[in-house]
PDB file of C-alpha atoms in Angstrom:
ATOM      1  CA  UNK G   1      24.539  17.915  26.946  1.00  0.00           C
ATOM      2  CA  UNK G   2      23.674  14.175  26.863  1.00  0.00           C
ATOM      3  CA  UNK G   3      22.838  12.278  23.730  1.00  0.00           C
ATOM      4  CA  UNK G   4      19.472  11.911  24.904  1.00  0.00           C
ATOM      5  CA  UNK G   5      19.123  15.384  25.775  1.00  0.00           C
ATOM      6  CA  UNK G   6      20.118  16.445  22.438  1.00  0.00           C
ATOM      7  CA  UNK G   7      17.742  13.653  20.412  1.00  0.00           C
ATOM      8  CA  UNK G   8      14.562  15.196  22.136  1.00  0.00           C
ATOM      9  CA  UNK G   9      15.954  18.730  21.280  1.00  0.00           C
ATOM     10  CA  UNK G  10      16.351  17.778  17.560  1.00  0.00           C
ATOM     11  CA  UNK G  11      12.779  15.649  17.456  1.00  0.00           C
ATOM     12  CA  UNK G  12      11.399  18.764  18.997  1.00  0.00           C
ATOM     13  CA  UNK G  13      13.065  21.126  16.675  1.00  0.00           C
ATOM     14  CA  UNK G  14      11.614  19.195  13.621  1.00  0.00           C
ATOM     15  CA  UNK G  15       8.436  18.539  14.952  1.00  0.00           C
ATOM     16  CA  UNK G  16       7.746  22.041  15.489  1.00  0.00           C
ATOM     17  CA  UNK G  17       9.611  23.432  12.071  1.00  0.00           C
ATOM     18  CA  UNK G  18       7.139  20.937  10.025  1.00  0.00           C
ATOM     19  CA  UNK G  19       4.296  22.233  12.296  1.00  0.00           C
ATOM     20  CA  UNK G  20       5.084  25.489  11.441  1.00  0.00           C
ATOM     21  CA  UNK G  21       5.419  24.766   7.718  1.00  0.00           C
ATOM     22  CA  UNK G  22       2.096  23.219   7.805  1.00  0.00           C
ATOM     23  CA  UNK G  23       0.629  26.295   9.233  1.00  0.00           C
ATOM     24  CA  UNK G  24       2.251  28.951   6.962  1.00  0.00           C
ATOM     25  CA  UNK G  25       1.820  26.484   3.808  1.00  0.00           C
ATOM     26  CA  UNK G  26      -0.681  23.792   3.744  1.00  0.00           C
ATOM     27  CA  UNK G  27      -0.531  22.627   0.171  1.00  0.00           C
ATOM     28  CA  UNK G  28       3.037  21.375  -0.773  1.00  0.00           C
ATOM     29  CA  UNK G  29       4.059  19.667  -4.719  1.00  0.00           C
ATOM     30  CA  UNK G  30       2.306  16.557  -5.958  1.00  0.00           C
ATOM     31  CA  UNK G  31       5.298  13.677  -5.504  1.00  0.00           C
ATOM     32  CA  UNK G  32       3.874  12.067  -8.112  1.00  0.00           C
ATOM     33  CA  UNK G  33       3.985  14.751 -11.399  1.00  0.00           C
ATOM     34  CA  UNK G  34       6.437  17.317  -9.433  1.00  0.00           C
ATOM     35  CA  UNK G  35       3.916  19.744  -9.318  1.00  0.00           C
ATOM     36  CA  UNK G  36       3.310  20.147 -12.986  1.00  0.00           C
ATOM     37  CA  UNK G  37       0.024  18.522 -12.717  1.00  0.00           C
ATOM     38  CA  UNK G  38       0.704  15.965 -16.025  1.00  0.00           C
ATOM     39  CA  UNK G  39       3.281  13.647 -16.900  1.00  0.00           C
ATOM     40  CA  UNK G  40       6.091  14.635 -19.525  1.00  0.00           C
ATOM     41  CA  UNK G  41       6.142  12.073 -22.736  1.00  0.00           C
ATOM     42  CA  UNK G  42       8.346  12.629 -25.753  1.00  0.00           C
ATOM     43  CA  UNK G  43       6.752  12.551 -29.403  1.00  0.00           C
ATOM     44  CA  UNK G  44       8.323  10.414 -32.340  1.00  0.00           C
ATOM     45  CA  UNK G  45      11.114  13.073 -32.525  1.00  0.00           C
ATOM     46  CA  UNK G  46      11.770  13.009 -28.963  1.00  0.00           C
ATOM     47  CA  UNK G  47      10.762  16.341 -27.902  1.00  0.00           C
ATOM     48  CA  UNK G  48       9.182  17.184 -24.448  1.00  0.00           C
ATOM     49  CA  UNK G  49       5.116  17.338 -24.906  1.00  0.00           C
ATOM     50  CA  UNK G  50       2.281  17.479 -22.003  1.00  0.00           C
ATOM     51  CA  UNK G  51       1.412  13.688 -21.701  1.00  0.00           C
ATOM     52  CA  UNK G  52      -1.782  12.816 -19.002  1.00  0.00           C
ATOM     53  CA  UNK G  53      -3.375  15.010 -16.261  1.00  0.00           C
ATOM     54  CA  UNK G  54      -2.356  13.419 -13.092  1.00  0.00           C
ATOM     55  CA  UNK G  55      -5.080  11.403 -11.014  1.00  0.00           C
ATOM     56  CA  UNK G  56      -3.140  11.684  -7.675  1.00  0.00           C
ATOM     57  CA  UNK G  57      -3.734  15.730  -7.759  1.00  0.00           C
ATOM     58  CA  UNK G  58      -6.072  15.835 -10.455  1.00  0.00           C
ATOM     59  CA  UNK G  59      -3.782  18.212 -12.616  1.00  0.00           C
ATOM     60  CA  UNK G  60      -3.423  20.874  -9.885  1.00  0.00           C
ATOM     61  CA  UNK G  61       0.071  20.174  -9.038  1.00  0.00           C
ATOM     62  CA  UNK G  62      -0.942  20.379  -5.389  1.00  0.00           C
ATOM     63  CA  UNK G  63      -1.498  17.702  -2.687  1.00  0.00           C
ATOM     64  CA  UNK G  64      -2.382  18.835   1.213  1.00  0.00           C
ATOM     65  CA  UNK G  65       0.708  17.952   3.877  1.00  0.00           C
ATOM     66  CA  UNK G  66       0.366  14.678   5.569  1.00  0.00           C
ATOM     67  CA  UNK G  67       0.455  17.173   8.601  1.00  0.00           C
ATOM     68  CA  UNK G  68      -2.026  19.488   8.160  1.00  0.00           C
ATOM     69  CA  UNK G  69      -4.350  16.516   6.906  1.00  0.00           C
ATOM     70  CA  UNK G  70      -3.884  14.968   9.899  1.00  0.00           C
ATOM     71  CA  UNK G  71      -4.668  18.868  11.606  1.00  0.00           C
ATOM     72  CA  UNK G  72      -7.933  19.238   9.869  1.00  0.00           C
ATOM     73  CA  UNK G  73      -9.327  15.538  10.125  1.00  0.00           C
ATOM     74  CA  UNK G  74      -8.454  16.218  13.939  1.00  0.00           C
ATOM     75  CA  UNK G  75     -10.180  19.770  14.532  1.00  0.00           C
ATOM     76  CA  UNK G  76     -13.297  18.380  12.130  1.00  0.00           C
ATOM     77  CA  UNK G  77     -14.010  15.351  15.114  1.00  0.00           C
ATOM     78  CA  UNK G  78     -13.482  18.095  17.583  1.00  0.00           C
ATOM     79  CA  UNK G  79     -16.001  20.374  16.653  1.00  0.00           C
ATOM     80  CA  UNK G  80     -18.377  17.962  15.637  1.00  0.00           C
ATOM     81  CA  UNK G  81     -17.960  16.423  19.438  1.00  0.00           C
ATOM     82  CA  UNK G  82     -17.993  19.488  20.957  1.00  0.00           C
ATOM     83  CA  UNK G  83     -21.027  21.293  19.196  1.00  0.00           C
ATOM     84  CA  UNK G  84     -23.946  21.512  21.232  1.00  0.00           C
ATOM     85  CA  UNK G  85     -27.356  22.539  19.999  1.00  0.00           C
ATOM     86  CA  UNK G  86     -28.504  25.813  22.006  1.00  0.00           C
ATOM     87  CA  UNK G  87     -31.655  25.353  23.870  1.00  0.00           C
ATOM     88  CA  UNK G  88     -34.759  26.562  23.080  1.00  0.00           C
ATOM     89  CA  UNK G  89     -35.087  30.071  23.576  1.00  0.00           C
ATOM     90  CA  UNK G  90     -31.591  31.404  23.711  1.00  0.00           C
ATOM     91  CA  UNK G  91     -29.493  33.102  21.131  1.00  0.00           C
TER      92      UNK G  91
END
């Protein structure tokens, strides 16, 4: 197998693993707090307490995948061009 051959297999591979990860899970951990939904601060005696609610995932712990953002924001413009009002009369 070529080099080239075996790029496109691996881009294709990927592509269609993150697809498919998109599908079967759509919300994935907040980079920002880990998924814990607030940041970890220390008090004066330096033990772990909860510190702030996150702002990125407002204290869910979840963000939506870049990919199925993209997957919604394109079926949304989709439906919205393809939706035509029925005519008068039929139902």
């Amino acid at each position: 197998m070529t080099p080239i051959l075996l790029a496109i297999a691996c881009l294709l591979t990927v592509t269609l693993g993150y697809c498919g990860l998109c599908a079967a899970s759509p919300f994935g951990d907040c980079r920002k707090c880990h998924g814990m939904g607030h940041a970890l601060t220390a008090d004066r005696k330096g033990k772990p307490k909860r510190g702030k609610d996150c702002r990125r995932c407002k204290a869910t712990g979840k963000r939506i995948r870049v990919g199925r953002w993209l997957y919604n924001r394109w079926a949304r413009i989709y439906r919205a061009g393809t939706n035509t009002p029925s005519p008068k009369g039929l139902r």
